[in-house]
Short mmCIF file of C-alpha atoms and ligand atoms in Angstrom, two decimals:
data_model
loop_
_atom_site.label_atom_id
_atom_site.label_comp_id
_atom_site.label_asym_id
_atom_site.label_seq_id
_atom_site.Cartn_x
_atom_site.Cartn_y
_atom_site.Cartn_z
CA MET A 4 15.15 -20.75 -23.11
CA ASP A 5 14.45 -22.34 -19.75
CA ARG A 6 11.00 -22.55 -18.22
CA LYS A 7 11.32 -19.43 -16.14
CA GLU A 8 12.46 -17.29 -19.07
CA LYS A 9 9.66 -18.63 -21.14
CA LEU A 10 7.11 -17.71 -18.52
CA SER A 11 8.40 -14.12 -18.23
CA ALA A 12 8.55 -13.90 -22.00
CA GLU A 13 4.77 -14.40 -22.02
CA LYS A 14 4.01 -11.27 -20.12
CA VAL A 15 1.00 -9.07 -20.89
CA ILE A 16 1.07 -5.54 -19.56
CA VAL A 17 -1.98 -3.68 -18.39
CA ILE A 18 -1.64 0.05 -18.52
CA ASP A 19 -3.70 1.65 -15.83
CA PHE A 20 -5.73 4.75 -16.63
CA GLY A 21 -7.56 4.79 -13.34
CA GLY A 22 -10.66 2.66 -13.86
CA GLN A 23 -12.30 0.66 -11.10
CA TYR A 24 -11.88 -2.67 -12.84
CA ASN A 25 -8.19 -2.62 -13.69
CA GLN A 26 -7.17 -5.39 -11.37
CA LEU A 27 -10.00 -7.44 -12.70
CA VAL A 28 -8.50 -7.11 -16.14
CA ALA A 29 -5.20 -8.49 -14.83
CA ARG A 30 -7.00 -11.25 -13.06
CA ARG A 31 -8.92 -12.32 -16.16
CA VAL A 32 -5.65 -12.41 -18.08
CA ARG A 33 -4.17 -14.59 -15.40
CA GLU A 34 -7.21 -16.83 -15.62
CA CYS A 35 -6.14 -17.44 -19.20
CA ASN A 36 -2.85 -18.69 -17.64
CA VAL A 37 -0.90 -15.74 -18.94
CA TYR A 38 1.32 -13.70 -16.64
CA CYS A 39 0.24 -10.12 -16.31
CA GLU A 40 1.44 -6.99 -14.58
CA ILE A 41 -0.15 -3.54 -14.16
CA TYR A 42 1.73 -0.31 -14.78
CA SER A 43 0.59 3.29 -14.50
CA TYR A 44 0.06 5.26 -17.70
CA LYS A 45 3.01 7.35 -16.51
CA THR A 46 5.38 4.45 -17.10
CA ASP A 47 8.10 5.33 -19.58
CA ILE A 48 7.80 3.68 -23.00
CA GLU A 49 11.40 2.56 -22.83
CA GLN A 50 10.63 0.54 -19.71
CA ILE A 51 7.71 -1.06 -21.49
CA LYS A 52 9.93 -1.93 -24.50
CA THR A 53 12.51 -3.50 -22.18
CA MET A 54 9.80 -5.78 -20.75
CA ASN A 55 9.03 -6.98 -24.25
CA PRO A 56 5.38 -7.91 -23.52
CA LYS A 57 3.38 -10.16 -25.77
CA GLY A 58 0.45 -7.81 -25.54
CA ILE A 59 -0.66 -4.55 -23.94
CA ILE A 60 -4.08 -3.72 -22.58
CA LEU A 61 -5.21 -0.17 -21.88
CA THR A 62 -7.77 0.02 -19.12
CA GLY A 63 -10.78 2.18 -18.56
CA GLY A 64 -10.64 5.39 -16.60
CA PRO A 65 -12.88 8.23 -15.33
CA ASN A 66 -11.64 10.96 -17.65
CA SER A 67 -12.53 12.29 -21.08
CA CYS A 68 -9.51 11.66 -23.32
CA TYR A 69 -9.93 14.89 -25.27
CA GLU A 70 -9.56 17.06 -22.18
CA GLU A 71 -6.27 18.85 -21.81
CA LYS A 72 -5.06 17.18 -18.60
CA ALA A 73 -6.53 13.74 -19.27
CA PRO A 74 -4.15 10.79 -18.85
CA THR A 75 -2.69 9.81 -22.19
CA TYR A 76 0.03 7.80 -23.88
CA GLN A 77 2.36 8.63 -26.67
CA LYS A 78 1.52 7.48 -30.20
CA GLU A 79 4.64 5.31 -30.41
CA LEU A 80 3.02 2.79 -28.17
CA PHE A 81 0.78 1.73 -31.09
CA ALA A 82 3.71 1.36 -33.46
CA LEU A 83 5.81 -1.09 -31.45
CA GLY A 84 4.40 -4.06 -33.35
CA ILE A 85 2.98 -5.35 -30.07
CA PRO A 86 -0.79 -6.09 -30.05
CA VAL A 87 -2.75 -3.50 -28.10
CA LEU A 88 -6.30 -3.84 -26.76
CA GLY A 89 -7.98 -0.69 -25.48
CA LEU A 90 -10.93 -1.05 -23.14
CA CYS A 91 -13.50 1.75 -22.63
CA TYR A 92 -11.29 4.79 -21.91
CA GLY A 93 -8.40 2.84 -23.36
CA ALA A 94 -10.32 2.32 -26.57
CA GLN A 95 -11.25 6.00 -26.83
CA LEU A 96 -7.70 7.03 -26.14
CA MET A 97 -6.38 4.72 -28.87
CA MET A 98 -8.74 6.34 -31.36
CA HIS A 99 -7.99 9.88 -30.09
CA VAL A 100 -4.22 9.44 -30.26
CA LEU A 101 -4.37 7.83 -33.71
CA GLY A 102 -6.59 10.53 -35.26
CA GLY A 103 -10.15 9.30 -34.72
CA LYS A 104 -12.79 11.32 -32.93
CA VAL A 105 -14.13 10.96 -29.42
CA GLU A 106 -17.01 13.13 -28.17
CA LYS A 107 -19.64 13.35 -25.47
CA ALA A 108 -22.19 10.68 -26.34
CA PRO A 109 -25.74 11.79 -27.16
CA VAL A 110 -26.96 8.81 -25.15
CA ARG A 111 -24.98 7.72 -22.13
CA GLU A 112 -24.83 3.86 -21.89
CA TYR A 113 -24.74 2.23 -18.55
CA GLY A 114 -25.39 -1.41 -17.58
CA LYS A 115 -26.10 -4.54 -19.50
CA THR A 116 -26.37 -3.79 -23.19
CA GLN A 117 -27.00 -5.95 -26.28
CA VAL A 118 -23.94 -5.72 -28.55
CA HIS A 119 -23.91 -6.91 -32.16
CA VAL A 120 -20.49 -8.18 -33.07
CA ASP A 121 -18.72 -8.96 -36.35
CA LEU A 122 -17.80 -12.62 -36.06
CA SER A 123 -14.94 -12.25 -38.50
CA SER A 124 -12.95 -10.35 -35.88
CA PRO A 125 -10.46 -12.57 -34.10
CA LEU A 126 -11.59 -10.96 -30.77
CA PHE A 127 -15.04 -12.35 -31.29
CA ALA A 128 -14.22 -15.93 -32.29
CA ASP A 129 -16.85 -18.28 -30.84
CA VAL A 130 -18.88 -15.37 -29.46
CA ALA A 131 -22.64 -15.08 -30.17
CA GLU A 132 -23.52 -12.57 -32.83
CA THR A 133 -25.64 -10.62 -30.30
CA THR A 134 -24.11 -10.74 -26.87
CA THR A 135 -24.75 -9.07 -23.51
CA CYS A 136 -21.98 -6.66 -22.48
CA TRP A 137 -21.42 -4.23 -19.62
CA MET A 138 -21.32 -0.64 -20.78
CA SER A 139 -20.36 2.37 -18.69
CA HIS A 140 -19.46 5.45 -20.70
CA PHE A 141 -20.47 9.05 -21.34
CA ASP A 142 -18.08 9.65 -24.23
CA TYR A 143 -18.12 7.68 -27.43
CA ILE A 144 -16.04 7.09 -30.49
CA SER A 145 -17.85 9.04 -33.20
CA GLN A 146 -15.20 8.29 -35.82
CA VAL A 147 -12.60 5.59 -35.92
CA ALA A 148 -8.95 6.35 -36.80
CA ALA A 149 -7.69 5.72 -40.30
CA GLY A 150 -7.05 2.01 -41.05
CA PHE A 151 -9.63 0.84 -38.45
CA ARG A 152 -12.92 -0.95 -39.18
CA ILE A 153 -15.96 -1.12 -36.88
CA THR A 154 -16.47 -4.60 -35.50
CA ALA A 155 -19.34 -4.10 -33.03
CA HIS A 156 -22.20 -1.71 -32.40
CA THR A 157 -25.20 -1.28 -30.14
CA ALA A 158 -28.50 0.48 -30.66
CA ASP A 159 -26.97 3.70 -29.19
CA CYS A 160 -23.30 3.28 -29.83
CA PRO A 161 -22.07 3.10 -33.45
CA VAL A 162 -18.56 1.96 -32.39
CA ALA A 163 -18.75 -0.61 -29.70
CA ALA A 164 -15.55 -2.23 -31.06
CA ALA A 165 -13.09 -1.46 -33.83
CA GLU A 166 -9.84 -2.90 -35.07
CA CYS A 167 -6.88 -2.51 -37.28
CA ALA A 168 -6.02 -6.15 -37.80
CA GLU A 169 -2.91 -5.39 -39.79
CA LYS A 170 -1.32 -3.54 -36.88
CA ARG A 171 -3.04 -5.78 -34.33
CA LEU A 172 -4.74 -2.87 -32.62
CA TYR A 173 -8.15 -3.50 -30.99
CA ALA A 174 -10.58 -1.19 -29.30
CA ILE A 175 -13.59 -2.22 -27.19
CA GLN A 176 -16.00 0.29 -25.73
CA PHE A 177 -17.50 -2.10 -23.16
CA HIS A 178 -15.89 -3.93 -20.26
CA PRO A 179 -15.07 -7.55 -21.07
CA GLU A 180 -13.46 -7.94 -17.65
CA VAL A 181 -16.68 -7.78 -15.60
CA LEU A 182 -18.87 -10.84 -15.35
CA HIS A 183 -21.92 -9.01 -16.66
CA THR A 184 -20.26 -9.16 -20.01
CA VAL A 185 -21.35 -12.70 -20.57
CA GLU A 186 -18.68 -13.63 -23.07
CA GLY A 187 -16.00 -11.19 -21.86
CA THR A 188 -13.65 -13.81 -20.64
CA LYS A 189 -13.76 -15.44 -24.04
CA MET A 190 -12.93 -12.10 -25.71
CA LEU A 191 -9.94 -11.54 -23.44
CA TYR A 192 -8.88 -15.13 -24.06
CA ASN A 193 -9.12 -14.49 -27.79
CA PHE A 194 -6.84 -11.50 -27.37
CA VAL A 195 -4.11 -12.93 -25.13
CA ARG A 196 -4.08 -16.48 -26.43
CA GLY A 197 -5.18 -15.82 -29.97
CA VAL A 198 -3.98 -12.40 -31.15
CA CYS A 199 -0.92 -12.19 -28.84
CA GLY A 200 -0.17 -15.87 -29.24
CA CYS A 201 0.56 -16.59 -25.59
CA THR A 202 0.73 -20.32 -24.90
CA GLY A 203 -0.81 -20.15 -21.43
CA ALA A 204 1.97 -21.73 -19.43
CA TRP A 205 1.48 -19.51 -16.34
CA ARG A 206 0.07 -21.03 -13.17
CA MET A 207 -0.09 -20.06 -9.53
CA ASP A 208 3.20 -21.89 -8.97
CA SER A 209 4.66 -19.37 -11.39
CA PHE A 210 3.42 -16.53 -9.25
CA VAL A 211 5.09 -18.08 -6.25
CA GLU A 212 8.33 -18.63 -8.24
CA GLU A 213 8.36 -15.11 -9.62
CA SER A 214 7.57 -13.56 -6.25
CA VAL A 215 10.27 -15.54 -4.51
CA LYS A 216 12.74 -14.26 -7.08
CA GLN A 217 11.56 -10.65 -6.69
CA ILE A 218 11.57 -10.79 -2.87
CA ARG A 219 15.16 -12.18 -2.91
CA GLU A 220 16.29 -9.41 -5.21
CA LYS A 221 14.63 -6.69 -3.16
CA VAL A 222 15.53 -7.92 0.28
CA GLY A 223 19.12 -9.07 -0.41
CA SER A 224 20.61 -9.93 2.94
CA GLY A 225 18.21 -7.61 4.81
CA LYS A 226 15.91 -8.46 7.75
CA VAL A 227 12.09 -8.53 7.42
CA LEU A 228 9.52 -8.24 10.18
CA LEU A 229 5.90 -9.42 9.77
CA ALA A 230 2.95 -9.22 12.11
CA LEU A 231 1.33 -12.57 11.69
CA SER A 232 -2.31 -12.65 12.73
CA GLY A 233 -3.11 -16.18 11.67
CA GLY A 234 -5.52 -14.89 9.04
CA VAL A 235 -5.19 -15.98 5.42
CA ASP A 236 -3.39 -12.94 4.11
CA SER A 237 -0.64 -12.64 6.66
CA SER A 238 -0.15 -16.40 6.71
CA VAL A 239 0.30 -16.57 2.97
CA ALA A 240 2.66 -13.60 3.11
CA ALA A 241 4.64 -15.43 5.79
CA GLY A 242 4.80 -18.58 3.74
CA LEU A 243 5.99 -16.73 0.70
CA LEU A 244 8.60 -14.69 2.52
CA SER A 245 9.82 -17.78 4.34
CA ARG A 246 10.28 -19.58 1.03
CA ALA A 247 12.20 -16.60 -0.30
CA ILE A 248 14.44 -15.57 2.58
CA GLY A 249 14.06 -18.16 5.38
CA LYS A 250 15.41 -16.94 8.74
CA GLN A 251 15.88 -13.39 7.54
CA LEU A 252 12.13 -13.25 8.29
CA THR A 253 10.83 -12.82 11.81
CA CYS A 254 7.08 -13.23 12.40
CA VAL A 255 5.49 -11.83 15.53
CA PHE A 256 2.23 -13.49 16.47
CA VAL A 257 0.29 -11.71 19.19
CA ASP A 258 -2.19 -13.91 20.98
CA HIS A 259 -4.57 -11.31 22.39
CA GLY A 260 -6.80 -13.90 23.96
CA LEU A 261 -9.57 -12.98 21.56
CA LEU A 262 -8.87 -15.59 18.97
CA ARG A 263 -11.12 -18.42 18.08
CA LYS A 264 -10.86 -21.71 20.01
CA ASP A 265 -7.43 -23.36 19.58
CA GLU A 266 -6.46 -20.77 16.89
CA GLY A 267 -3.28 -19.71 18.68
CA ASN A 268 -1.99 -23.25 18.83
CA GLU A 269 -2.98 -23.92 15.27
CA VAL A 270 -0.96 -20.96 14.02
CA GLU A 271 2.00 -22.01 16.15
CA ALA A 272 1.80 -25.56 14.80
CA VAL A 273 2.16 -24.32 11.29
CA PHE A 274 4.62 -21.45 11.65
CA GLY A 275 6.31 -22.21 14.99
CA PRO A 276 9.57 -24.10 15.55
CA ASN A 277 7.93 -27.44 14.94
CA GLY A 278 6.09 -26.31 11.82
CA ASP A 279 7.03 -26.61 8.15
CA PHE A 280 8.33 -23.13 7.56
CA ASP A 281 11.80 -21.77 7.85
CA LEU A 282 11.49 -18.47 9.82
CA ASN A 283 11.85 -16.99 13.24
CA PHE A 284 8.52 -17.22 15.06
CA ILE A 285 7.73 -15.18 18.17
CA ARG A 286 4.50 -15.85 19.99
CA VAL A 287 3.46 -13.27 22.50
CA ASN A 288 0.84 -14.48 24.97
CA ALA A 289 -0.77 -11.25 25.82
CA GLN A 290 -4.18 -12.51 26.95
CA GLU A 291 -4.05 -11.30 30.55
CA ARG A 292 -2.77 -7.97 29.49
CA TYR A 293 -5.70 -7.51 27.09
CA TYR A 294 -8.35 -8.68 29.59
CA ALA A 295 -6.97 -6.24 32.16
CA LYS A 296 -7.18 -3.38 29.68
CA LEU A 297 -10.67 -4.34 28.62
CA ALA A 298 -12.13 -4.76 32.14
CA GLY A 299 -15.22 -2.63 32.62
CA VAL A 300 -15.20 -1.27 29.05
CA THR A 301 -18.44 -1.72 27.17
CA GLU A 302 -18.48 0.88 24.38
CA PRO A 303 -17.69 -0.83 21.10
CA GLU A 304 -15.41 1.76 19.59
CA THR A 305 -13.47 2.12 22.80
CA LYS A 306 -13.00 -1.62 22.88
CA ARG A 307 -11.79 -1.58 19.27
CA LYS A 308 -9.40 1.22 20.07
CA ILE A 309 -7.96 -0.49 23.13
CA ILE A 310 -7.43 -3.77 21.24
CA GLY A 311 -5.76 -1.99 18.32
CA GLU A 312 -3.54 0.22 20.51
CA GLU A 313 -2.57 -2.68 22.70
CA PHE A 314 -1.55 -4.65 19.63
CA ILE A 315 0.71 -1.79 18.59
CA ARG A 316 2.28 -1.63 22.06
CA VAL A 317 2.95 -5.37 22.14
CA PHE A 318 4.28 -5.42 18.61
CA GLU A 319 6.44 -2.41 19.34
CA GLU A 320 7.98 -4.10 22.39
CA GLU A 321 8.86 -7.10 20.36
CA ALA A 322 10.21 -5.03 17.48
CA LYS A 323 12.44 -3.19 19.92
CA LYS A 324 13.87 -6.42 21.11
CA ILE A 325 14.67 -7.43 17.55
CA GLY A 326 16.24 -4.05 16.73
CA ALA A 327 16.22 -2.26 13.37
CA VAL A 328 14.88 -4.20 10.39
CA ASP A 329 15.15 -3.36 6.78
CA PHE A 330 11.63 -4.20 5.75
CA LEU A 331 8.25 -4.34 7.40
CA ALA A 332 6.11 -6.88 5.54
CA GLN A 333 2.34 -6.63 5.25
CA GLY A 334 -0.24 -9.09 3.95
CA THR A 335 -2.11 -6.33 2.05
CA ILE A 336 -4.14 -7.76 -0.79
CA TYR A 337 -5.63 -6.02 -3.78
CA PRO A 338 -9.16 -5.29 -2.47
CA ASP A 339 -7.56 -3.57 0.59
CA VAL A 340 -5.60 -1.36 -1.79
CA VAL A 341 -8.63 -0.34 -3.88
CA GLU A 342 -10.92 0.24 -0.88
CA SER A 343 -8.37 2.46 0.75
CA GLY A 344 -7.87 4.47 -2.41
CA LEU A 345 -4.21 3.48 -2.53
CA GLY A 346 -4.51 1.64 -5.79
CA GLY A 347 -2.83 3.78 -8.36
CA GLU A 348 -5.38 5.86 -10.17
CA SER A 349 -8.68 4.55 -8.77
CA ALA A 350 -11.09 6.63 -6.81
CA VAL A 351 -11.49 6.06 -3.06
CA ILE A 352 -14.34 3.73 -2.14
CA LYS A 353 -13.85 3.29 1.59
CA SER A 354 -11.02 3.25 3.96
CA HIS A 355 -10.17 -0.18 5.30
CA HIS A 356 -9.32 -1.40 8.77
CA ASN A 357 -6.19 -3.22 7.71
CA VAL A 358 -4.42 -0.63 5.63
CA GLY A 359 -3.30 2.86 6.26
CA GLY A 360 -2.42 2.34 9.93
CA LEU A 361 1.29 1.76 9.59
CA PRO A 362 3.20 1.24 12.82
CA ASP A 363 5.49 4.27 12.55
CA TYR A 364 7.23 3.33 15.75
CA VAL A 365 8.95 0.31 14.24
CA ASP A 366 12.38 0.99 12.92
CA PHE A 367 12.27 -0.06 9.30
CA LYS A 368 13.35 1.35 5.95
CA GLU A 369 10.72 0.09 3.54
CA ILE A 370 7.45 -1.72 3.34
CA ILE A 371 7.13 -5.02 1.39
CA GLU A 372 3.72 -6.26 0.30
CA PRO A 373 4.08 -9.43 -1.68
CA LEU A 374 0.34 -10.06 -2.18
CA ARG A 375 -0.59 -6.57 -3.27
CA ASP A 376 -1.77 -7.64 -6.72
CA LEU A 377 -3.80 -10.65 -5.77
CA PHE A 378 -7.51 -11.22 -5.09
CA LYS A 379 -8.54 -13.31 -2.14
CA ASP A 380 -9.10 -16.55 -4.08
CA GLU A 381 -5.71 -16.07 -5.70
CA VAL A 382 -4.10 -15.57 -2.28
CA ARG A 383 -5.69 -18.85 -1.23
CA LYS A 384 -4.30 -20.62 -4.31
CA ALA A 385 -0.90 -19.26 -3.59
CA GLY A 386 -1.22 -20.44 0.02
CA LEU A 387 -2.01 -24.00 -1.02
CA GLU A 388 0.88 -23.80 -3.47
CA LEU A 389 3.16 -22.88 -0.58
CA GLY A 390 1.99 -25.83 1.47
CA ILE A 391 -0.09 -23.93 4.04
CA PRO A 392 -2.78 -26.28 5.39
CA GLU A 393 -6.25 -26.00 3.77
CA LYS A 394 -7.80 -25.35 7.16
CA LEU A 395 -5.85 -22.11 7.47
CA VAL A 396 -6.06 -21.17 3.78
CA TYR A 397 -9.84 -21.43 3.75
CA ARG A 398 -10.27 -19.66 7.03
CA GLN A 399 -13.10 -17.22 6.84
CA PRO A 400 -12.55 -13.53 7.47
CA PHE A 401 -11.87 -12.75 11.06
CA PRO A 402 -11.79 -9.13 12.29
CA GLY A 403 -8.60 -7.73 13.78
CA PRO A 404 -10.26 -7.06 17.15
CA GLY A 405 -11.28 -10.71 17.16
CA LEU A 406 -13.94 -11.95 19.57
CA GLY A 407 -13.71 -8.62 21.31
CA ILE A 408 -16.34 -7.28 18.91
CA ARG A 409 -18.38 -10.50 19.08
CA ILE A 410 -18.97 -10.13 22.75
CA ILE A 411 -21.46 -7.38 23.41
CA GLY A 412 -20.60 -5.34 26.45
CA GLU A 413 -17.65 -6.00 28.72
CA VAL A 414 -15.11 -8.63 27.63
CA THR A 415 -14.10 -11.14 30.32
CA ALA A 416 -12.17 -14.39 30.19
CA LYS A 417 -15.40 -16.23 31.03
CA LYS A 418 -17.32 -14.63 28.14
CA VAL A 419 -14.43 -15.32 25.74
CA ARG A 420 -14.53 -19.01 26.73
CA ILE A 421 -18.30 -19.13 26.13
CA VAL A 422 -18.13 -17.58 22.68
CA GLN A 423 -15.11 -19.68 21.70
CA GLU A 424 -16.86 -22.93 22.59
CA ALA A 425 -20.17 -21.94 20.96
CA ASP A 426 -18.39 -20.74 17.82
CA ALA A 427 -16.30 -23.91 17.56
CA ILE A 428 -19.48 -26.02 17.72
CA TYR A 429 -21.17 -23.91 15.11
CA ARG A 430 -18.23 -24.12 12.74
CA GLU A 431 -17.87 -27.82 13.25
CA GLU A 432 -21.54 -28.45 12.39
CA ILE A 433 -21.46 -26.12 9.41
CA ALA A 434 -18.44 -27.99 8.07
CA LYS A 435 -20.14 -31.40 8.76
CA ALA A 436 -23.10 -30.21 6.70
CA GLY A 437 -20.68 -29.32 3.85
CA LEU A 438 -21.57 -25.66 4.02
CA ASP A 439 -18.23 -24.22 5.14
CA ARG A 440 -17.16 -23.12 1.68
CA THR A 441 -20.53 -21.92 0.51
CA ILE A 442 -21.49 -19.51 3.24
CA GLY A 443 -19.59 -16.19 3.11
CA GLN A 444 -19.05 -15.68 6.84
CA TYR A 445 -20.56 -17.30 9.89
CA PHE A 446 -19.84 -17.18 13.59
CA ALA A 447 -21.32 -17.18 17.03
CA ALA A 448 -21.51 -14.03 19.12
CA LEU A 449 -22.35 -13.49 22.74
CA THR A 450 -25.24 -11.15 23.42
CA ASN A 451 -25.19 -9.36 26.72
CA MET A 452 -28.62 -10.64 27.45
CA ARG A 453 -29.25 -13.12 30.25
CA SER A 454 -32.57 -14.77 30.58
CA VAL A 455 -34.36 -17.30 32.72
CA GLY A 456 -34.48 -20.87 31.59
CA VAL A 457 -34.95 -24.32 32.97
CA MET A 458 -32.49 -27.19 32.78
CA GLY A 459 -33.34 -30.47 34.42
CA ASP A 460 -35.48 -29.19 37.24
CA GLU A 461 -33.33 -26.20 37.86
CA ARG A 462 -33.94 -22.61 37.13
CA THR A 463 -31.12 -21.05 35.08
CA TYR A 464 -30.22 -17.46 34.46
CA ASP A 465 -27.70 -17.56 31.67
CA TYR A 466 -26.47 -15.87 28.49
CA ALA A 467 -27.93 -16.01 25.03
CA VAL A 468 -25.70 -16.86 22.10
CA ALA A 469 -26.47 -15.43 18.67
CA LEU A 470 -25.59 -17.30 15.50
CA ARG A 471 -24.88 -15.35 12.37
CA ALA A 472 -24.35 -16.54 8.79
CA VAL A 473 -24.24 -14.17 5.85
CA ASN A 474 -23.66 -14.29 2.15
CA THR A 475 -21.87 -11.36 0.63
CA VAL A 476 -20.00 -10.42 -2.49
CA ASP A 477 -18.04 -7.47 -1.18
CA PHE A 478 -18.75 -7.29 2.57
CA MET A 479 -20.32 -3.85 1.96
CA THR A 480 -23.80 -5.46 1.78
CA ALA A 481 -24.85 -8.89 2.99
CA GLU A 482 -27.91 -11.15 3.21
CA SER A 483 -28.48 -13.57 6.01
CA ALA A 484 -27.71 -17.10 4.75
CA GLU A 485 -30.29 -19.89 4.82
CA VAL A 486 -28.73 -22.42 7.13
CA PRO A 487 -30.93 -25.56 7.10
CA TRP A 488 -33.16 -25.84 10.11
CA GLU A 489 -31.82 -29.35 10.99
CA VAL A 490 -28.29 -27.94 11.18
CA LEU A 491 -29.33 -25.03 13.34
CA GLN A 492 -31.16 -27.37 15.67
CA VAL A 493 -28.10 -29.53 16.16
CA VAL A 494 -26.00 -26.48 16.81
CA MET A 495 -28.54 -25.12 19.30
CA SER A 496 -28.80 -28.35 21.16
CA ARG A 497 -25.03 -28.88 21.31
CA ILE A 498 -24.36 -25.37 22.53
CA ILE A 499 -26.95 -25.61 25.26
CA ASN A 500 -25.61 -28.99 26.37
CA GLU A 501 -21.93 -28.46 25.99
CA VAL A 502 -21.33 -24.82 26.82
CA ARG A 503 -21.79 -23.86 30.41
CA GLY A 504 -23.42 -20.45 30.92
CA VAL A 505 -25.72 -20.52 27.90
CA ASN A 506 -29.40 -21.29 28.01
CA ARG A 507 -30.67 -19.68 24.81
CA VAL A 508 -29.59 -19.59 21.12
CA PHE A 509 -30.83 -17.03 18.57
CA TYR A 510 -30.36 -16.96 14.80
CA ASP A 511 -29.78 -13.47 13.43
CA LEU A 512 -31.79 -12.78 10.23
CA THR A 513 -30.68 -9.22 9.73
CA SER A 514 -29.19 -8.16 6.42
CA LYS A 515 -26.51 -5.48 5.96
CA PRO A 516 -27.71 -2.75 5.84
CA PRO A 517 -29.36 -2.11 8.27
CA GLY A 518 -27.16 -4.42 10.39
CA THR A 519 -23.43 -4.87 10.01
CA ILE A 520 -21.90 -8.30 9.71
CA GLU A 521 -20.24 -8.11 13.11
CA PHE A 522 -22.22 -7.22 16.22
CA GLU A 523 -20.16 -4.27 17.24
P1 XMP B 624 -19.05 -5.19 9.23
O1 XMP B 624 -19.27 -5.64 10.65
O2 XMP B 624 -18.39 -3.87 9.11
O3 XMP B 624 -17.96 -6.23 8.64
O4 XMP B 624 -20.26 -5.36 8.38
C1 XMP B 624 -17.51 -6.30 7.33
C2 XMP B 624 -16.34 -7.22 7.30
O5 XMP B 624 -15.20 -6.62 7.93
C3 XMP B 624 -14.80 -7.41 9.03
N1 XMP B 624 -14.59 -6.48 10.14
C4 XMP B 624 -13.33 -6.10 10.56
N2 XMP B 624 -12.14 -6.54 10.13
N3 XMP B 624 -11.15 -5.08 11.74
C5 XMP B 624 -10.99 -5.99 10.73
O6 XMP B 624 -9.89 -6.38 10.37
C6 XMP B 624 -12.32 -4.64 12.24
O7 XMP B 624 -12.37 -3.82 13.15
C7 XMP B 624 -13.48 -5.18 11.57
N4 XMP B 624 -14.80 -4.98 11.78
C8 XMP B 624 -15.43 -5.76 10.89
C9 XMP B 624 -15.95 -8.33 9.36
O8 XMP B 624 -15.58 -9.56 9.96
C10 XMP B 624 -16.61 -8.57 7.98
O9 XMP B 624 -15.90 -9.56 7.25
#
């Protein structure tokens, strides 16, 4: 068996029943260096058998397994001789299908809960006898199926875990995949590396290798078109596609004149003709066109709309020049999929700016999304693996409308220059202070306020720049970050001295809510 075959042989399959944490399960498995793929509960058992997984994990889900139309799986799954771990809904379903009893719980458990575990279970090797776990269920297992023994309980839940060691079937009522379950990673490790016997040979380079193989198979000799924004996701997608299919890939990079300082040239240096990647690179310098469209426009949503629509027009024109392509590639990553409610069985949380707006004017047959299963930090790891420079890989989130929504009021070339310069200084000083990877997102914005100041002996009447830095877990809420005073002072003084047209610098303390991260 060569290395590649060995890696694929060590696959664990996650069967998705619609829970919110399903990708997290896959991610934790990958953190144990075991390759993992997610399939819907509708996947045919024959397909699962062909994949010959080392283990199967059944996820949580929002339903009650005893209801008529609830997602289920046939009993045969538990008789394949493959270890199965059921989590939450998956645990209840396992019991239900195998003859145990699941009912509405007299006490609904939600949140951090003390769980008492039986240390003789292989799942709980090296786990504390009483351990904090994350519970979220309204049904409970009131009776385990024949052949199972109870291996964990809580004050309110008699079956927090159960197992049939002989058949290597395991059920856990709580969620080991979320970090609130303090020893959850250990439990999943115990399952995939212990019970399933995976050796843990999978690394990010294996993801790259596997993806390259899959892309080649899918694309064949077809042509692929990608809109490259210079952000992390589309850059990593470009790197991956380039490795797989070289010049069959064309990347269109639209410089809308609202990028950060030097960003256009940086993107071109990496992906352009003198860069390290084998692909066709088209840069469209559309700055003037954008400024003309934005002249006199002050309303934020109108600005967003103009920038978005103009992007579509420019991209469309380029696509027309290229002609029909077989695939349109997108740098969609997993959180985009979940937030937009496109992720298999999960409920919709919010619709996202980057997904859902497919350019239906481009002539293509199919979409290809090579990063669809990855979290942001995994995308970054893949990027480094592909040889994309760190500077680009660790780039912080940057909105599609760019500096257009960081300039309050009308956008002009002059204002763009001011905010670019101020932002570059801010980023430089944050990096110098070693804070660039600790703060979630930080940038300079240009307020529309002009105020009187004095410089030398002269009266000035110039703009005020606002500095923003926030820490956030999910970008839905955020706290303003504590940037050290000394750093802020250096930034302030450099901006005033080096950026013409600015005579005041503010630091924005607002959290989200009530503010948003961006200014518009
Ligand atoms: P807000 O301002 O909504 O920002 O608190 C949350 C996150 O989303 C980014 N953002 C955008 N990204 N198009 C994008 O691609 C947009 O129109 C947009 N608006 C905000 C923002 O930078 C932050 O990371």
